[in-house]
Short mmCIF file of C-alpha atoms in Angstrom, two decimals:
data_model
loop_
_atom_site.label_atom_id
_atom_site.label_comp_id
_atom_site.label_asym_id
_atom_site.label_seq_id
_atom_site.Cartn_x
_atom_site.Cartn_y
_atom_site.Cartn_z
CA MET A 738 -26.89 -11.53 60.42
CA PHE A 739 -23.18 -12.01 59.82
CA LEU A 740 -23.35 -10.01 56.59
CA LEU A 741 -25.13 -7.10 58.29
CA ALA A 742 -22.51 -7.04 61.04
CA PHE A 743 -19.78 -7.16 58.42
CA ILE A 744 -21.34 -4.21 56.58
CA PHE A 745 -21.63 -2.18 59.80
CA PHE A 746 -17.97 -2.89 60.55
CA LEU A 747 -16.88 -1.72 57.11
CA GLN A 748 -18.94 1.44 57.32
CA SER A 749 -17.89 2.47 60.81
CA SER A 750 -14.14 1.81 60.70
CA GLY A 751 -11.34 4.21 59.86
CA GLU A 752 -10.85 7.92 59.61
CA SER A 753 -10.45 10.24 56.66
CA SER A 754 -8.67 13.55 56.29
CA GLN A 755 -10.55 14.36 53.09
CA ASN A 756 -12.49 17.59 52.90
CA VAL A 757 -14.11 17.30 49.49
CA THR A 758 -17.65 17.73 48.24
CA ARG A 759 -17.43 15.71 45.04
CA PRO A 760 -17.33 11.96 45.64
CA ASN A 761 -14.30 9.82 44.96
CA ILE A 762 -14.74 7.26 42.18
CA VAL A 763 -13.27 3.75 42.25
CA MET A 764 -13.85 1.29 39.42
CA VAL A 765 -12.74 -2.34 39.48
CA MET A 766 -13.08 -3.96 36.06
CA SER A 767 -12.68 -7.70 35.86
CA ASP A 768 -12.05 -9.70 32.70
CA ALA A 769 -14.40 -12.43 31.50
CA PHE A 770 -16.77 -12.28 34.49
CA ASP A 771 -20.22 -13.72 33.82
CA GLY A 772 -22.67 -11.05 34.96
CA ARG A 773 -25.25 -13.65 36.00
CA LEU A 774 -23.05 -14.58 38.97
CA SER A 775 -23.74 -11.21 40.59
CA PHE A 776 -27.36 -12.02 41.42
CA GLU A 777 -29.57 -15.04 42.08
CA PRO A 778 -29.69 -17.81 41.12
CA GLY A 779 -26.17 -17.57 39.67
CA SER A 780 -24.78 -16.05 42.87
CA LYS A 781 -25.57 -19.26 44.76
CA VAL A 782 -23.07 -21.29 42.71
CA VAL A 783 -20.00 -19.53 44.14
CA ARG A 784 -19.46 -17.49 47.28
CA LEU A 785 -18.57 -13.91 46.37
CA PRO A 786 -18.72 -11.98 49.67
CA TYR A 787 -17.52 -8.63 48.34
CA ILE A 788 -19.83 -8.61 45.35
CA ASN A 789 -22.60 -9.51 47.81
CA TYR A 790 -21.45 -6.56 49.91
CA LEU A 791 -21.98 -4.26 46.94
CA ARG A 792 -25.40 -5.84 46.39
CA GLU A 793 -26.41 -5.08 49.97
CA LEU A 794 -25.16 -1.49 50.08
CA GLY A 795 -25.61 -0.53 46.46
CA SER A 796 -27.51 -1.23 43.26
CA THR A 797 -27.21 -4.29 41.06
CA PHE A 798 -28.00 -4.00 37.36
CA LEU A 799 -29.55 -7.29 36.29
CA ASN A 800 -29.37 -6.73 32.53
CA THR A 801 -25.98 -5.27 31.68
CA TYR A 802 -24.27 -6.11 28.38
CA THR A 803 -20.90 -5.59 26.83
CA ASN A 804 -20.87 -3.56 23.64
CA SER A 805 -18.48 -6.07 22.10
CA PRO A 806 -17.71 -9.49 23.59
CA ILE A 807 -13.91 -9.31 23.44
CA CYS A 808 -11.35 -7.48 25.55
CA CYS A 809 -10.06 -4.48 23.61
CA PRO A 810 -13.17 -3.34 21.68
CA SER A 811 -15.28 -3.73 24.81
CA ARG A 812 -12.93 -1.59 26.88
CA ALA A 813 -12.68 0.90 24.03
CA ALA A 814 -16.45 1.39 24.26
CA MET A 815 -16.30 1.79 28.04
CA TRP A 816 -13.44 4.29 28.02
CA SER A 817 -14.69 6.36 25.06
CA GLY A 818 -18.45 6.15 25.54
CA GLN A 819 -18.76 5.31 21.83
CA TYR A 820 -20.17 2.24 20.12
CA VAL A 821 -17.61 0.02 18.46
CA HIS A 822 -18.68 0.91 14.91
CA LEU A 823 -18.23 4.61 15.70
CA SER A 824 -14.69 4.23 17.08
CA GLN A 825 -13.93 1.49 14.51
CA SER A 826 -12.61 -0.81 17.23
CA TRP A 827 -12.79 -3.87 15.02
CA ASN A 828 -10.68 -6.39 16.94
CA ASN A 829 -8.11 -6.76 19.71
CA TYR A 830 -5.52 -5.09 17.49
CA LYS A 831 -7.62 -2.19 16.15
CA CYS A 832 -9.14 -0.03 18.87
CA LEU A 833 -8.73 3.55 20.10
CA ASP A 834 -5.88 5.89 19.26
CA ALA A 835 -3.44 6.37 22.11
CA ASN A 836 -4.44 10.05 22.46
CA SER A 837 -8.20 9.37 22.69
CA THR A 838 -9.99 11.23 25.47
CA THR A 839 -11.34 8.93 28.17
CA TRP A 840 -13.56 9.75 31.10
CA MET A 841 -10.49 9.42 33.33
CA ASP A 842 -8.80 12.18 31.29
CA LEU A 843 -11.80 14.43 31.88
CA LEU A 844 -11.77 13.69 35.61
CA GLU A 845 -8.11 14.67 35.80
CA ARG A 846 -8.72 17.88 33.84
CA ASN A 847 -11.50 18.77 36.27
CA GLY A 848 -9.59 18.49 39.52
CA TYR A 849 -9.55 14.77 40.31
CA ARG A 850 -6.39 13.00 41.40
CA THR A 851 -6.30 9.95 39.16
CA LYS A 852 -4.63 6.55 39.10
CA MET A 853 -4.98 3.67 36.65
CA LEU A 854 -3.55 0.23 37.44
CA GLY A 855 -3.69 -3.21 35.87
CA LYS A 856 -5.27 -4.17 32.58
CA LEU A 857 -6.30 -1.16 30.47
CA ASP A 858 -6.27 -2.74 26.99
CA TYR A 859 -8.22 -0.23 24.91
CA THR A 860 -5.68 1.25 22.50
CA SER A 861 -4.60 -0.17 19.14
CA GLY A 862 -1.53 -2.28 18.53
CA SER A 863 -1.53 -4.93 21.25
CA HIS A 864 -2.21 -8.68 21.43
CA SER A 865 -0.43 -11.45 19.55
CA VAL A 866 0.23 -11.70 15.82
CA SER A 867 -1.85 -14.89 15.82
CA ASN A 868 -4.82 -13.08 17.30
CA ARG A 869 -4.82 -10.31 14.71
CA VAL A 870 -4.19 -12.62 11.72
CA GLU A 871 -7.06 -14.89 12.82
CA ALA A 872 -9.34 -11.83 12.92
CA TRP A 873 -8.24 -10.60 9.50
CA THR A 874 -8.68 -14.01 7.83
CA ARG A 875 -12.00 -15.01 9.36
CA ASP A 876 -13.70 -14.92 5.94
CA VAL A 877 -11.21 -17.31 4.34
CA GLN A 878 -12.70 -20.63 3.27
CA PHE A 879 -10.95 -22.88 5.77
CA LEU A 880 -11.60 -24.23 9.25
CA LEU A 881 -8.55 -24.24 11.52
CA ARG A 882 -8.38 -24.75 15.26
CA GLN A 883 -6.96 -21.57 16.79
CA GLU A 884 -6.99 -22.34 20.51
CA GLY A 885 -5.91 -25.04 22.88
CA ARG A 886 -8.58 -27.46 24.00
CA PRO A 887 -10.10 -26.03 27.23
CA VAL A 888 -8.86 -27.84 30.34
CA ALA A 889 -8.99 -27.48 34.13
CA GLN A 890 -5.74 -27.41 36.09
CA LEU A 891 -5.37 -27.81 39.85
CA ILE A 892 -2.33 -26.24 41.51
CA GLY A 893 -1.10 -25.77 45.08
CA ASN A 894 -2.96 -26.64 48.26
CA MET A 895 -5.32 -25.09 50.81
CA SER A 896 -2.78 -22.34 51.54
CA THR A 897 -2.44 -21.35 47.87
CA ARG A 898 -4.47 -18.19 47.57
CA ARG A 899 -2.52 -15.91 45.22
CA ILE A 900 -2.61 -17.69 41.89
CA MET A 901 -2.86 -14.78 39.46
CA GLU A 902 0.25 -13.00 40.79
CA LYS A 903 0.09 -10.11 38.32
CA ASP A 904 -3.43 -9.21 39.43
CA TRP A 905 -2.51 -9.49 43.10
CA LYS A 906 0.49 -7.19 42.63
CA ASN A 907 -1.70 -4.58 40.96
CA THR A 908 -4.33 -4.99 43.66
CA ASP A 909 -1.67 -4.45 46.32
CA LYS A 910 -0.55 -1.31 44.49
CA ALA A 911 -4.15 -0.06 44.38
CA ALA A 912 -4.63 -0.64 48.11
CA GLN A 913 -1.29 1.03 48.83
CA TRP A 914 -2.23 4.05 46.69
CA ILE A 915 -5.51 4.39 48.57
CA ARG A 916 -3.73 4.28 51.94
CA GLN A 917 -0.74 6.46 51.11
CA THR A 918 -1.97 8.90 48.45
CA ALA A 919 -5.75 9.00 48.19
CA ALA A 920 -6.28 9.16 51.95
CA ILE A 921 -4.28 12.39 52.29
CA SER A 922 -5.53 14.02 49.11
CA LYS A 923 -7.48 17.24 49.51
CA GLU A 924 -8.94 16.70 46.06
CA PRO A 925 -11.39 13.95 45.13
CA PHE A 926 -9.68 10.94 43.60
CA ALA A 927 -10.48 8.46 40.87
CA LEU A 928 -8.94 4.99 40.85
CA TYR A 929 -9.26 2.34 38.16
CA LEU A 930 -8.08 -1.24 38.72
CA GLY A 931 -8.22 -3.65 35.78
CA LEU A 932 -8.00 -7.37 36.54
CA ASN A 933 -7.11 -10.28 34.24
CA LEU A 934 -9.11 -12.77 36.26
CA PRO A 935 -11.20 -14.77 35.70
CA HIS A 936 -9.85 -14.85 32.13
CA PRO A 937 -8.46 -18.35 31.48
CA TYR A 938 -4.69 -18.77 31.46
CA ARG A 939 -2.43 -19.41 28.50
CA THR A 940 -2.02 -23.09 27.70
CA GLU A 941 1.74 -23.52 28.02
CA SER A 942 1.93 -26.77 26.06
CA LEU A 943 1.04 -24.97 22.84
CA GLY A 944 4.01 -22.62 23.04
CA PRO A 945 4.53 -18.87 23.45
CA THR A 946 1.70 -17.84 21.09
CA ALA A 947 -0.89 -20.21 22.56
CA GLY A 948 -4.38 -19.08 23.40
CA GLY A 949 -5.86 -18.94 26.87
CA SER A 950 -7.65 -22.22 27.41
CA THR A 951 -6.52 -23.32 30.88
CA PHE A 952 -8.87 -22.81 33.82
CA ARG A 953 -6.51 -22.83 36.80
CA SER A 954 -7.24 -22.70 40.51
CA SER A 955 -6.30 -24.16 43.89
CA PRO A 956 -8.10 -26.28 46.50
CA TYR A 957 -8.64 -23.13 48.59
CA TRP A 958 -10.69 -21.32 45.94
CA LEU A 959 -12.51 -24.49 44.93
CA THR A 960 -14.01 -24.60 48.44
CA LYS A 961 -15.88 -21.40 47.54
CA VAL A 962 -17.85 -23.26 44.86
CA SER A 963 -20.95 -25.36 45.56
CA PRO A 964 -20.27 -28.37 43.28
CA GLU A 965 -23.84 -29.65 43.50
CA LEU A 966 -25.02 -26.41 41.84
CA VAL A 967 -22.54 -26.52 38.96
CA SER A 968 -24.63 -27.50 35.95
CA VAL A 969 -23.67 -29.26 32.74
CA PRO A 970 -25.10 -27.08 29.94
CA LYS A 971 -27.35 -28.47 27.25
CA TRP A 972 -25.85 -28.49 23.76
CA LEU A 973 -27.37 -28.56 20.32
CA PRO A 974 -26.01 -31.27 18.01
CA MET A 975 -23.19 -29.91 15.86
CA ALA A 976 -25.34 -30.38 12.74
CA ALA A 977 -28.09 -28.19 14.23
CA MET A 978 -25.84 -25.27 15.17
CA HIS A 979 -26.03 -21.90 13.49
CA PRO A 980 -23.14 -21.69 10.97
CA VAL A 981 -21.35 -18.91 12.87
CA ASP A 982 -21.67 -20.84 16.15
CA TYR A 983 -20.33 -23.94 14.37
CA TYR A 984 -17.32 -21.96 13.15
CA SER A 985 -16.73 -20.59 16.67
CA THR A 986 -16.95 -24.04 18.24
CA PHE A 987 -14.50 -25.50 15.75
CA THR A 988 -11.92 -22.70 15.85
CA LYS A 989 -12.05 -22.71 19.67
CA ASN A 990 -11.08 -26.40 19.55
CA CYS A 991 -14.35 -27.54 21.16
CA SER A 992 -15.74 -29.73 18.38
CA SER A 993 -14.41 -33.03 19.77
CA ASP A 994 -15.98 -35.05 22.57
CA PHE A 995 -16.06 -33.87 26.20
CA THR A 996 -17.10 -35.95 29.17
CA GLU A 997 -19.54 -34.53 31.70
CA GLU A 998 -16.72 -34.59 34.25
CA GLU A 999 -14.50 -32.47 31.98
CA ILE A 1000 -17.26 -29.93 31.41
CA LYS A 1001 -18.15 -29.71 35.07
CA ASN A 1002 -14.50 -29.35 36.07
CA ILE A 1003 -13.96 -26.49 33.62
CA ARG A 1004 -17.02 -24.69 34.95
CA THR A 1005 -16.11 -25.34 38.59
CA PHE A 1006 -12.59 -24.01 38.11
CA TYR A 1007 -13.95 -20.95 36.30
CA PHE A 1008 -16.22 -20.17 39.26
CA ALA A 1009 -13.26 -20.61 41.61
CA MET A 1010 -11.33 -18.07 39.52
CA CYS A 1011 -14.26 -15.68 39.97
CA ALA A 1012 -13.94 -16.13 43.74
CA GLU A 1013 -10.27 -15.13 43.57
CA ALA A 1014 -11.20 -12.00 41.59
CA ASP A 1015 -13.84 -11.18 44.21
CA ALA A 1016 -11.14 -11.33 46.90
CA MET A 1017 -9.16 -8.69 44.99
CA LEU A 1018 -12.22 -6.45 45.00
CA GLY A 1019 -12.27 -7.07 48.74
CA GLN A 1020 -8.74 -5.73 49.13
CA VAL A 1021 -9.81 -2.44 47.58
CA ILE A 1022 -12.90 -2.23 49.78
CA SER A 1023 -10.83 -2.96 52.88
CA ALA A 1024 -8.35 -0.18 52.06
CA LEU A 1025 -11.17 2.31 51.56
CA ARG A 1026 -12.79 1.23 54.82
CA GLU A 1027 -9.52 1.37 56.74
CA LYS A 1028 -8.98 4.99 55.72
CA GLY A 1029 -12.59 6.03 56.27
CA LEU A 1030 -13.18 6.77 52.60
CA LEU A 1031 -16.21 4.60 51.90
CA ALA A 1032 -18.73 7.24 52.94
CA ASN A 1033 -17.60 9.57 50.15
CA THR A 1034 -16.65 7.05 47.45
CA VAL A 1035 -18.70 5.70 44.57
CA LEU A 1036 -17.51 2.13 43.98
CA ILE A 1037 -18.22 0.40 40.66
CA PHE A 1038 -17.61 -3.24 39.79
CA THR A 1039 -18.01 -4.47 36.23
CA ALA A 1040 -16.31 -6.56 33.51
CA ASP A 1041 -15.40 -6.26 29.85
CA HIS A 1042 -17.33 -9.39 28.80
CA GLY A 1043 -18.43 -12.75 30.17
CA GLU A 1044 -17.21 -16.33 29.77
CA LEU A 1045 -19.15 -19.15 28.14
CA ALA A 1046 -17.44 -21.81 30.29
CA MET A 1047 -18.64 -24.60 27.98
CA GLU A 1048 -22.15 -23.27 27.41
CA HIS A 1049 -23.13 -23.78 23.75
CA ARG A 1050 -20.13 -26.10 23.35
CA GLN A 1051 -17.72 -23.17 23.66
CA PHE A 1052 -15.44 -21.44 26.10
CA TYR A 1053 -14.11 -17.88 25.96
CA LYS A 1054 -16.26 -15.02 24.63
CA MET A 1055 -16.76 -13.73 21.00
CA SER A 1056 -20.45 -14.66 21.13
CA MET A 1057 -23.78 -12.97 21.80
CA PHE A 1058 -25.00 -15.79 24.02
CA GLU A 1059 -25.68 -14.64 27.58
CA GLY A 1060 -22.60 -16.23 29.13
CA SER A 1061 -20.39 -14.22 26.80
CA SER A 1062 -22.26 -10.91 26.44
CA ARG A 1063 -23.76 -10.41 29.93
CA VAL A 1064 -21.56 -8.56 32.42
CA PRO A 1065 -21.87 -7.52 36.06
CA LEU A 1066 -22.55 -3.92 37.06
CA LEU A 1067 -22.83 -3.00 40.73
CA ILE A 1068 -22.61 0.56 42.02
CA MET A 1069 -22.63 1.82 45.61
CA GLY A 1070 -21.88 5.21 47.11
CA PRO A 1071 -23.24 8.35 48.74
CA GLY A 1072 -26.69 9.34 47.56
CA LEU A 1073 -27.27 6.02 45.84
CA LYS A 1074 -29.91 3.44 46.69
CA SER A 1075 -29.05 0.35 48.71
CA GLY A 1076 -30.22 -3.17 48.00
CA LEU A 1077 -31.77 -2.12 44.70
CA GLN A 1078 -32.08 -4.47 41.74
CA VAL A 1079 -32.36 -2.58 38.44
CA HIS A 1080 -34.06 -4.34 35.53
CA GLN A 1081 -33.33 -1.62 32.98
CA LEU A 1082 -31.22 -2.76 30.01
CA VAL A 1083 -27.84 -1.00 30.15
CA SER A 1084 -24.39 -1.48 28.61
CA LEU A 1085 -20.77 -0.47 29.13
CA VAL A 1086 -21.03 2.74 27.06
CA ASP A 1087 -23.32 4.02 29.83
CA LEU A 1088 -20.39 4.17 32.27
CA TYR A 1089 -18.79 7.19 30.58
CA PRO A 1090 -21.76 9.56 31.10
CA THR A 1091 -22.46 7.97 34.50
CA VAL A 1092 -18.98 8.71 35.84
CA LEU A 1093 -19.10 12.26 34.50
CA GLU A 1094 -22.47 12.90 36.14
CA ILE A 1095 -21.18 11.53 39.45
CA ALA A 1096 -18.30 14.02 39.22
CA GLY A 1097 -20.54 16.89 38.12
CA ILE A 1098 -18.81 17.23 34.75
CA SER A 1099 -20.70 18.06 31.56
CA ALA A 1100 -20.26 15.53 28.79
CA VAL A 1101 -18.65 16.82 25.59
CA GLY A 1102 -19.57 15.49 22.15
CA ASN A 1103 -22.06 12.83 21.15
CA LEU A 1104 -21.97 9.83 23.45
CA SER A 1105 -23.55 6.49 22.67
CA GLY A 1106 -24.59 5.84 26.25
CA HIS A 1107 -26.77 7.41 28.92
CA SER A 1108 -26.07 7.95 32.60
CA VAL A 1109 -27.59 5.31 34.85
CA LEU A 1110 -27.45 7.65 37.85
CA PRO A 1111 -31.15 8.67 37.59
CA LEU A 1112 -32.07 5.00 38.02
CA ILE A 1113 -30.28 4.60 41.36
CA SER A 1114 -30.12 8.08 42.93
CA THR A 1115 -31.93 8.62 46.24
CA SER A 1116 -32.52 12.29 45.45
CA ARG A 1117 -34.04 11.97 42.00
CA ASN A 1118 -37.44 10.62 41.06
CA VAL A 1119 -37.43 9.44 37.49
CA SER A 1120 -40.81 10.35 36.04
CA LYS A 1121 -39.64 9.62 32.51
CA ASN A 1122 -36.95 7.12 31.71
CA GLU A 1123 -34.57 8.75 29.23
CA HIS A 1124 -32.57 5.58 28.78
CA PRO A 1125 -33.48 3.65 25.61
CA GLU A 1126 -35.29 0.36 26.04
CA TRP A 1127 -32.66 -1.55 24.07
CA VAL A 1128 -28.94 -2.30 24.15
CA LEU A 1129 -26.57 -2.88 21.25
CA SER A 1130 -23.58 -5.19 21.07
CA GLU A 1131 -21.47 -5.98 18.02
CA TYR A 1132 -18.50 -8.18 17.20
CA HIS A 1133 -15.99 -8.09 14.35
CA GLY A 1134 -13.02 -10.16 15.54
CA CYS A 1135 -11.64 -13.70 15.45
CA ASN A 1136 -13.50 -16.97 16.12
CA ALA A 1137 -16.63 -15.65 14.38
CA ASN A 1138 -16.65 -15.60 10.60
CA ALA A 1139 -19.18 -12.82 10.16
CA SER A 1140 -19.68 -9.41 11.73
CA THR A 1141 -22.32 -9.90 14.41
CA TYR A 1142 -24.91 -7.45 15.80
CA MET A 1143 -27.06 -8.10 18.84
CA LEU A 1144 -30.09 -6.05 19.82
CA ARG A 1145 -31.73 -6.84 23.15
CA VAL A 1146 -35.26 -5.43 23.55
CA GLY A 1147 -37.52 -6.65 26.35
CA HIS A 1148 -37.44 -10.43 26.36
CA TRP A 1149 -36.17 -10.59 22.77
CA LYS A 1150 -32.59 -11.01 21.65
CA TYR A 1151 -32.12 -10.44 17.94
CA ILE A 1152 -28.80 -11.32 16.29
CA ALA A 1153 -28.04 -10.22 12.73
CA TYR A 1154 -24.94 -11.06 10.72
CA ALA A 1155 -22.84 -9.60 7.91
CA ASP A 1156 -25.09 -7.93 5.30
CA GLY A 1157 -28.33 -9.31 6.76
CA ILE A 1158 -28.83 -11.56 3.73
CA SER A 1159 -25.96 -14.02 3.29
CA VAL A 1160 -26.06 -15.29 6.90
CA PRO A 1161 -29.36 -16.19 8.59
CA PRO A 1162 -30.35 -14.18 11.70
CA GLN A 1163 -31.24 -15.56 15.12
CA LEU A 1164 -34.04 -14.65 17.51
CA PHE A 1165 -34.33 -15.84 21.12
CA ASN A 1166 -36.92 -15.25 23.80
CA VAL A 1167 -34.47 -15.12 26.71
CA THR A 1168 -37.23 -15.17 29.32
CA VAL A 1169 -38.75 -18.43 28.12
CA ASP A 1170 -35.62 -19.94 26.59
CA LYS A 1171 -32.92 -19.11 29.14
CA ASP A 1172 -30.50 -21.59 27.55
CA GLU A 1173 -30.90 -19.92 24.13
CA LEU A 1174 -31.32 -23.23 22.34
CA HIS A 1175 -34.39 -22.36 20.26
CA ASN A 1176 -33.94 -19.92 17.41
CA VAL A 1177 -37.51 -18.77 16.72
CA VAL A 1178 -36.79 -16.31 13.92
CA LEU A 1179 -38.95 -18.27 11.43
CA ARG A 1180 -41.86 -18.48 13.90
CA PHE A 1181 -42.00 -14.73 14.50
CA PRO A 1182 -41.31 -12.97 11.18
CA ASP A 1183 -43.08 -9.79 12.32
CA VAL A 1184 -40.88 -9.52 15.41
CA GLN A 1185 -37.79 -10.14 13.29
CA ALA A 1186 -38.84 -7.42 10.83
CA GLN A 1187 -39.50 -4.89 13.59
CA LEU A 1188 -36.22 -5.58 15.38
CA ASP A 1189 -34.20 -5.53 12.18
CA LYS A 1190 -35.73 -2.16 11.29
CA LEU A 1191 -34.81 -0.84 14.76
CA LEU A 1192 -31.28 -2.24 14.46
CA ARG A 1193 -30.77 -0.58 11.08
CA SER A 1194 -31.95 2.74 12.53
CA ILE A 1195 -29.19 2.46 15.14
CA VAL A 1196 -26.42 1.18 12.89
CA ASP A 1197 -26.25 0.62 9.14
CA TYR A 1198 -24.88 -2.83 9.77
CA PRO A 1199 -24.48 -4.02 6.15
CA LYS A 1200 -22.33 -0.95 5.51
CA VAL A 1201 -20.28 -1.53 8.67
CA SER A 1202 -19.78 -5.20 7.79
CA SER A 1203 -18.52 -4.22 4.36
CA ALA A 1204 -16.07 -1.74 5.90
CA VAL A 1205 -14.73 -4.38 8.28
CA HIS A 1206 -14.36 -6.88 5.44
CA LEU A 1207 -12.33 -4.36 3.42
CA TYR A 1208 -10.24 -3.45 6.47
CA ASN A 1209 -9.42 -7.11 7.08
CA LYS A 1210 -8.24 -7.64 3.51
CA ASN A 1211 -6.13 -4.49 3.45
CA ARG A 1212 -4.51 -5.14 6.82
CA PHE A 1213 -3.73 -8.76 6.02
CA ALA A 1214 -2.27 -7.86 2.63
CA ALA A 1215 -0.06 -5.20 4.21
CA TRP A 1216 1.09 -7.65 6.89
CA ARG A 1217 1.88 -10.32 4.30
CA ASP A 1218 3.85 -7.86 2.16
CA SER A 1219 5.84 -6.76 5.22
CA LEU A 1220 7.08 -10.33 5.75
CA GLY A 1221 8.39 -10.83 2.24
CA ARG A 1222 9.96 -14.26 1.83
CA ASN A 1223 9.28 -15.11 5.48
CA TYR A 1224 5.50 -15.10 5.00
CA THR A 1225 5.09 -18.82 4.29
CA GLU A 1226 7.03 -19.85 7.38
CA VAL A 1227 5.47 -17.29 9.72
CA ILE A 1228 1.84 -17.97 8.83
CA ALA A 1229 2.41 -21.74 9.03
CA ASN A 1230 3.57 -21.44 12.64
CA LEU A 1231 0.86 -19.31 14.21
CA ARG A 1232 -1.58 -20.79 16.72
CA TRP A 1233 -3.34 -22.78 14.01
CA HIS A 1234 -0.08 -24.51 13.03
CA ILE A 1235 -1.33 -28.05 13.77
CA ASP A 1236 -4.21 -27.84 11.28
CA TRP A 1237 -2.42 -25.50 8.88
CA GLN A 1238 0.43 -27.91 8.25
CA LYS A 1239 -1.93 -30.72 7.27
CA ASP A 1240 -2.39 -29.04 3.89
CA ILE A 1241 -0.21 -25.96 3.57
CA LEU A 1242 -0.77 -25.41 -0.15
CA ALA A 1243 -4.58 -25.62 0.13
CA ASN A 1244 -4.62 -23.12 3.00
CA GLU A 1245 -2.36 -20.67 1.17
CA LYS A 1246 -4.55 -21.00 -1.93
CA ALA A 1247 -7.70 -20.31 0.14
CA ILE A 1248 -6.15 -17.07 1.35
CA ASP A 1249 -5.17 -16.04 -2.19
CA THR A 1250 -8.70 -16.74 -3.41
CA TRP A 1251 -10.14 -14.65 -0.59
CA LEU A 1252 -7.77 -11.75 -1.19
CA HIS A 1253 -8.21 -11.56 -4.93
CA GLY A 1254 -11.79 -12.84 -5.32
CA SER A 1255 -14.40 -10.33 -6.45
CA SER A 1256 -17.22 -11.53 -4.21
CA ARG A 1257 -17.54 -12.39 -0.55
CA THR A 1258 -18.37 -15.98 0.35
CA PHE A 1259 -19.38 -17.41 3.67
CA CYS A 1260 -17.57 -20.33 5.29
CA ILE A 1261 -19.78 -23.01 6.85
#
């Protein structure tokens, strides 16, 4: 009852001076937000009133995936509408050219007033030196911890609500732009707000190049989490892990022992960080409501990737497991269905054609995705679903020592690696095995053969893997040459410095062998 009253209040408040026929478009993109929290049963773990508001008044996509489970390549796919292997967005350093045409560019060219705030992160050249070197050297025959051990950190008190100050400042700017610029615009407007939350924070104790392994929140946000519903995930023994998962667990500094209390705290704090991100979404909704703009605005909430939060003995992303690859997608607006749950498999490349169709703009060039508008429009009856019955995700960056390709079809998730021969594939029935603990690829060879054939028809993944491998070697060699005599000191003091300095000569030799060796080997 309270929620219905709240919705009525939001819909009926405010006035607008807009006189436009095309709808406004507002997208809020979070970072590292597990899509399973946007619907039951995941939504019961943490109170997310504004995401619930979108669920009530809009459509929730239950099976949305990132096209690459890491920040920059994922966002490159969303902004360009192209799969990662087509744009060659191989890692956080190598993504789109600065002059690439995004859907926001097309909106501006077609009469929209546009504004982008917060985390964009889709062009090449950003992120730390450590991050890019770790990606380039992932095939080297060594195992080095590259992150801080994941920890939970409590700060402040019950009045501490603005923890991620950078996000809050950008959210305030977005709300101010809506009130002062968008509200008086005679043209339709498009606003994008990119959040860092609930991405974990940098671990200060490891220095200025440290990875993000601190899950930080306050008592206020922790009250939004139902602790009795926070589960402790099941783990496979280290010896039983797939070799790529083993490498990921080790390099993420998760191979040592964790108590149940530690694991539960990390997960609880992560959920609290999601609640803070939800409140930022609420600020945007409130500004739209205050100015009477909701009735003519399509509002989209999504994320670049998820967060494992200690599932599969890992945190962060860089994995095809559900916690890492599943993202939220909720859309509400004029002419769109309310309270709808969409089971269709979709991915972030679908947002480009969707936004263009909302704005009535014809797509130019070959896009990887398909508009989801026919699935949620009140004015269109879909007699034939033009959207493919599969989604593709791929990963070529750090913390995974083989290019990874995931194809989700029905209840099957098929994961192929590298050239399809040197690294064994994985197959999960995600309906029966929700925890993804049982790789059944040997039990269902016919299914594996069919899915691999389909995957190869979508992407020639052995060829792509070979191209990435060559790119990594060339980029690392160029970087090393650029350092000259400083190379030995610089590489020894990156994020992996603790393990690196245990045997400097052996690690340098492993890199030389990798660079100059004639064949590719796989590190287990």
